[in-house]
C-alpha cells in the first residue's frame, strides 16, 4: 500500500503595492457617476422587436390597396411587408406595386420606417400555404411574423397591440386576432366604451375593446395557472 502526500493549500505571496496601484482594483461609491449611469440607461431606446409581415394574395386586386393602406396607417408599423402573389389572373400585382418601396411615417414626432416588397411567384400548387412559406423565408431575420390575408384590413392599433401582447409572456408562441365582417359599431362588455371593435361571431356586437381584452386575457391566464 502506498501513502499519498496531503495536498498543500495554495500560498499567497504578499506583494508591496502603493495606493496608486490599488486604485486600479478598487472604486469608492461615486453618487455623480451612479446618477450618470442611470441617466444613460434611461436614455437607451426601449426594446422593439422586429416584425415581418407576409400577405399571401390570390386575385385580390379589389382589396389589396386597402390592406396595404391599413398597414401603413398603423400606430406601430411592421418593419417590412412582403406581398406574395400566387395563381393570380387579375391586376393584384399592378395595384400592389404602387405601394412598393420604402415608406416613412411620422406620428407625434416619432419617425417610423418600413419597406414594401411585391413578389409574383406565379403558379403555386401549395396555394396559400406555399405563399406563406415563401414569405416566411424572406423574413427569417425578424423576431416575429405577422400574417395578413389579402382581403383583410387591420385596425390602426392592431400591430401595436399584438406586439405588446406577444412580448408580455415568454410562454406565448403565437396570437390570432379577432376578426369581424365589416365594422359594426359595438359596446365594450367590460368598460361600456363605444367604438368599432373587432367582434367575434360568438360575441356578436358585445365584444371587448382591445385594452380590456388584454387585461381579461392576462387575468384568465393567471387564474388557469
CSV table of N, CA, C and O in Angstrom, one decimal, residues 48 51 53 55 66-81 103-108 110-114 146 148 152-164 177 198:
chain,number,residue,atom,x,y,z
A,48,UNK,N,-37.6,47.0,-29.1
A,48,UNK,CA,-38.6,47.0,-30.1
A,48,UNK,C,-38.4,45.8,-31.0
A,48,UNK,O,-37.5,45.8,-31.9
A,51,UNK,N,-40.8,43.0,-36.7
A,51,UNK,CA,-41.9,42.3,-37.2
A,51,UNK,C,-41.9,42.3,-38.7
A,51,UNK,O,-41.9,43.4,-39.4
A,53,UNK,N,-44.1,41.3,-42.0
A,53,UNK,CA,-45.4,41.0,-42.4
A,53,UNK,C,-45.5,40.3,-43.8
A,53,UNK,O,-44.8,40.7,-44.7
A,55,UNK,N,-48.2,38.9,-46.7
A,55,UNK,CA,-49.5,38.9,-47.2
A,55,UNK,C,-49.7,38.0,-48.4
A,55,UNK,O,-49.2,38.3,-49.5
A,66,UNK,N,-56.4,48.5,-50.0
A,66,UNK,CA,-56.9,48.8,-48.7
A,66,UNK,C,-56.1,48.1,-47.6
A,66,UNK,O,-55.9,48.7,-46.5
A,67,UNK,N,-55.7,46.9,-47.9
A,67,UNK,CA,-54.9,46.1,-46.9
A,67,UNK,C,-53.6,46.8,-46.7
A,67,UNK,O,-53.2,47.0,-45.5
A,68,UNK,N,-52.9,47.2,-47.7
A,68,UNK,CA,-51.6,47.8,-47.6
A,68,UNK,C,-51.8,49.2,-46.9
A,68,UNK,O,-50.9,49.6,-46.1
A,69,UNK,N,-52.8,49.9,-47.3
A,69,UNK,CA,-53.0,51.2,-46.7
A,69,UNK,C,-53.2,51.1,-45.2
A,69,UNK,O,-52.7,51.9,-44.4
A,70,UNK,N,-54.0,50.1,-44.8
A,70,UNK,CA,-54.2,49.9,-43.3
A,70,UNK,C,-53.0,49.5,-42.6
A,70,UNK,O,-52.8,49.9,-41.4
A,71,UNK,N,-52.0,48.8,-43.2
A,71,UNK,CA,-50.8,48.5,-42.6
A,71,UNK,C,-49.9,49.8,-42.5
A,71,UNK,O,-49.1,49.9,-41.5
A,72,UNK,N,-49.9,50.6,-43.5
A,72,UNK,CA,-49.1,51.8,-43.5
A,72,UNK,C,-49.7,52.9,-42.5
A,72,UNK,O,-49.0,53.9,-42.2
A,73,UNK,N,-50.9,52.7,-42.1
A,73,UNK,CA,-51.6,53.6,-41.2
A,73,UNK,C,-51.5,53.1,-39.7
A,73,UNK,O,-52.2,53.7,-38.8
A,74,UNK,N,-50.7,52.1,-39.5
A,74,UNK,CA,-50.6,51.5,-38.1
A,74,UNK,C,-49.9,52.5,-37.2
A,74,UNK,O,-49.0,53.2,-37.6
A,75,UNK,N,-50.3,52.4,-35.9
A,75,UNK,CA,-49.6,53.2,-34.9
A,75,UNK,C,-48.2,52.6,-34.7
A,75,UNK,O,-47.3,53.3,-34.3
A,76,UNK,N,-48.0,51.4,-35.0
A,76,UNK,CA,-46.7,50.7,-35.0
A,76,UNK,C,-46.5,49.9,-36.3
A,76,UNK,O,-47.2,48.9,-36.5
A,77,UNK,N,-45.7,50.5,-37.2
A,77,UNK,CA,-45.5,49.9,-38.5
A,77,UNK,C,-44.8,48.5,-38.4
A,77,UNK,O,-43.9,48.4,-37.6
A,78,UNK,N,-45.2,47.6,-39.2
A,78,UNK,CA,-44.3,46.4,-39.4
A,78,UNK,C,-43.0,46.9,-40.0
A,78,UNK,O,-42.9,47.9,-40.7
A,79,UNK,N,-41.9,46.2,-39.7
A,79,UNK,CA,-40.6,46.6,-40.1
A,79,UNK,C,-40.4,46.3,-41.6
A,79,UNK,O,-39.6,47.0,-42.3
A,80,UNK,N,-41.1,45.3,-42.1
A,80,UNK,CA,-41.0,45.0,-43.6
A,80,UNK,C,-42.3,44.3,-43.9
A,80,UNK,O,-42.9,43.6,-43.1
A,81,UNK,N,-42.8,44.5,-45.2
A,81,UNK,CA,-44.0,43.9,-45.7
A,81,UNK,C,-43.7,43.2,-47.0
A,81,UNK,O,-43.2,43.8,-47.9
A,103,UNK,N,-41.1,53.4,-47.0
A,103,UNK,CA,-42.1,54.4,-46.5
A,103,UNK,C,-41.7,54.9,-45.2
A,103,UNK,O,-41.1,54.2,-44.4
A,104,UNK,N,-41.9,56.2,-45.0
A,104,UNK,CA,-41.5,56.9,-43.8
A,104,UNK,C,-42.8,57.5,-43.2
A,104,UNK,O,-43.5,58.3,-43.9
A,105,UNK,N,-43.1,57.2,-42.0
A,105,UNK,CA,-44.3,57.7,-41.4
A,105,UNK,C,-44.0,58.4,-40.1
A,105,UNK,O,-43.2,57.8,-39.3
A,106,UNK,N,-44.4,59.6,-39.8
A,106,UNK,CA,-44.1,60.4,-38.6
A,106,UNK,C,-45.4,60.6,-37.9
A,106,UNK,O,-46.4,61.2,-38.4
A,107,UNK,N,-45.5,60.2,-36.6
A,107,UNK,CA,-46.6,60.5,-35.7
A,107,UNK,C,-46.2,60.9,-34.4
A,107,UNK,O,-45.3,60.3,-33.8
A,108,UNK,N,-46.7,62.0,-33.9
A,108,UNK,CA,-46.4,62.6,-32.6
A,108,UNK,C,-44.8,62.8,-32.5
A,108,UNK,O,-44.3,62.5,-31.4
A,110,UNK,N,-42.5,61.1,-33.7
A,110,UNK,CA,-41.7,59.8,-33.8
A,110,UNK,C,-41.8,59.3,-35.3
A,110,UNK,O,-42.8,59.2,-35.9
A,111,UNK,N,-40.6,59.1,-35.8
A,111,UNK,CA,-40.5,58.6,-37.2
A,111,UNK,C,-40.3,57.1,-37.3
A,111,UNK,O,-39.5,56.5,-36.6
A,112,UNK,N,-41.2,56.5,-38.1
A,112,UNK,CA,-41.1,55.0,-38.3
A,112,UNK,C,-40.9,54.8,-39.8
A,112,UNK,O,-41.3,55.5,-40.6
A,113,UNK,N,-40.1,53.7,-40.1
A,113,UNK,CA,-39.8,53.3,-41.4
A,113,UNK,C,-40.2,51.9,-41.7
A,113,UNK,O,-40.1,51.0,-40.8
A,114,UNK,N,-40.6,51.6,-42.9
A,114,UNK,CA,-40.9,50.2,-43.4
A,114,UNK,C,-40.6,50.2,-44.9
A,114,UNK,O,-40.5,51.2,-45.5
A,146,UNK,N,-45.9,38.4,-39.0
A,146,UNK,CA,-47.3,38.8,-39.0
A,146,UNK,C,-47.9,38.4,-40.3
A,146,UNK,O,-47.5,38.9,-41.4
A,148,UNK,N,-51.1,38.5,-42.8
A,148,UNK,CA,-52.3,39.2,-43.0
A,148,UNK,C,-52.9,38.7,-44.4
A,148,UNK,O,-52.2,38.7,-45.4
A,152,UNK,N,-58.0,41.4,-45.9
A,152,UNK,CA,-58.3,41.8,-44.5
A,152,UNK,C,-57.6,43.1,-44.1
A,152,UNK,O,-56.4,43.1,-44.2
A,153,UNK,N,-58.3,44.1,-43.7
A,153,UNK,CA,-57.7,45.3,-43.3
A,153,UNK,C,-57.6,45.3,-41.7
A,153,UNK,O,-58.4,44.7,-41.0
A,154,UNK,N,-56.5,45.9,-41.3
A,154,UNK,CA,-56.2,45.8,-39.8
A,154,UNK,C,-56.6,47.1,-39.1
A,154,UNK,O,-56.5,48.2,-39.7
A,155,UNK,N,-57.1,47.0,-37.9
A,155,UNK,CA,-57.4,48.1,-37.0
A,155,UNK,C,-56.1,48.9,-36.9
A,155,UNK,O,-55.0,48.3,-36.8
A,156,UNK,N,-56.2,50.2,-36.8
A,156,UNK,CA,-55.0,51.1,-36.7
A,156,UNK,C,-54.0,50.7,-35.6
A,156,UNK,O,-52.8,50.9,-35.7
A,157,UNK,N,-54.5,50.1,-34.5
A,157,UNK,CA,-53.7,49.8,-33.4
A,157,UNK,C,-53.3,48.3,-33.4
A,157,UNK,O,-52.7,47.8,-32.4
A,158,UNK,N,-53.7,47.5,-34.4
A,158,UNK,CA,-53.6,46.1,-34.3
A,158,UNK,C,-52.2,45.6,-34.1
A,158,UNK,O,-51.9,44.8,-33.3
A,159,UNK,N,-51.2,46.1,-34.9
A,159,UNK,CA,-49.8,45.6,-34.8
A,159,UNK,C,-49.3,46.0,-33.4
A,159,UNK,O,-48.5,45.2,-32.8
A,160,UNK,N,-49.6,47.2,-33.0
A,160,UNK,CA,-49.1,47.6,-31.7
A,160,UNK,C,-49.6,46.7,-30.6
A,160,UNK,O,-48.8,46.3,-29.7
A,161,UNK,N,-50.9,46.4,-30.6
A,161,UNK,CA,-51.5,45.6,-29.6
A,161,UNK,C,-50.9,44.2,-29.6
A,161,UNK,O,-50.6,43.6,-28.6
A,162,UNK,N,-50.8,43.6,-30.8
A,162,UNK,CA,-50.3,42.3,-31.0
A,162,UNK,C,-48.8,42.2,-30.5
A,162,UNK,O,-48.4,41.2,-29.8
A,163,UNK,N,-48.0,43.2,-30.8
A,163,UNK,CA,-46.6,43.2,-30.4
A,163,UNK,C,-46.5,43.3,-28.8
A,163,UNK,O,-45.7,42.6,-28.2
A,164,UNK,N,-47.3,44.1,-28.2
A,164,UNK,CA,-47.3,44.3,-26.8
A,164,UNK,C,-47.7,42.9,-26.1
A,164,UNK,O,-47.1,42.5,-25.1
A,177,UNK,N,-55.7,37.2,-34.2
A,177,UNK,CA,-56.5,38.4,-33.9
A,177,UNK,C,-58.0,38.0,-34.0
A,177,UNK,O,-58.4,36.9,-34.4
A,198,UNK,N,-63.3,44.8,-33.1
A,198,UNK,CA,-63.3,43.6,-33.9
A,198,UNK,C,-64.0,42.6,-33.2
A,198,UNK,O,-63.5,42.0,-32.2
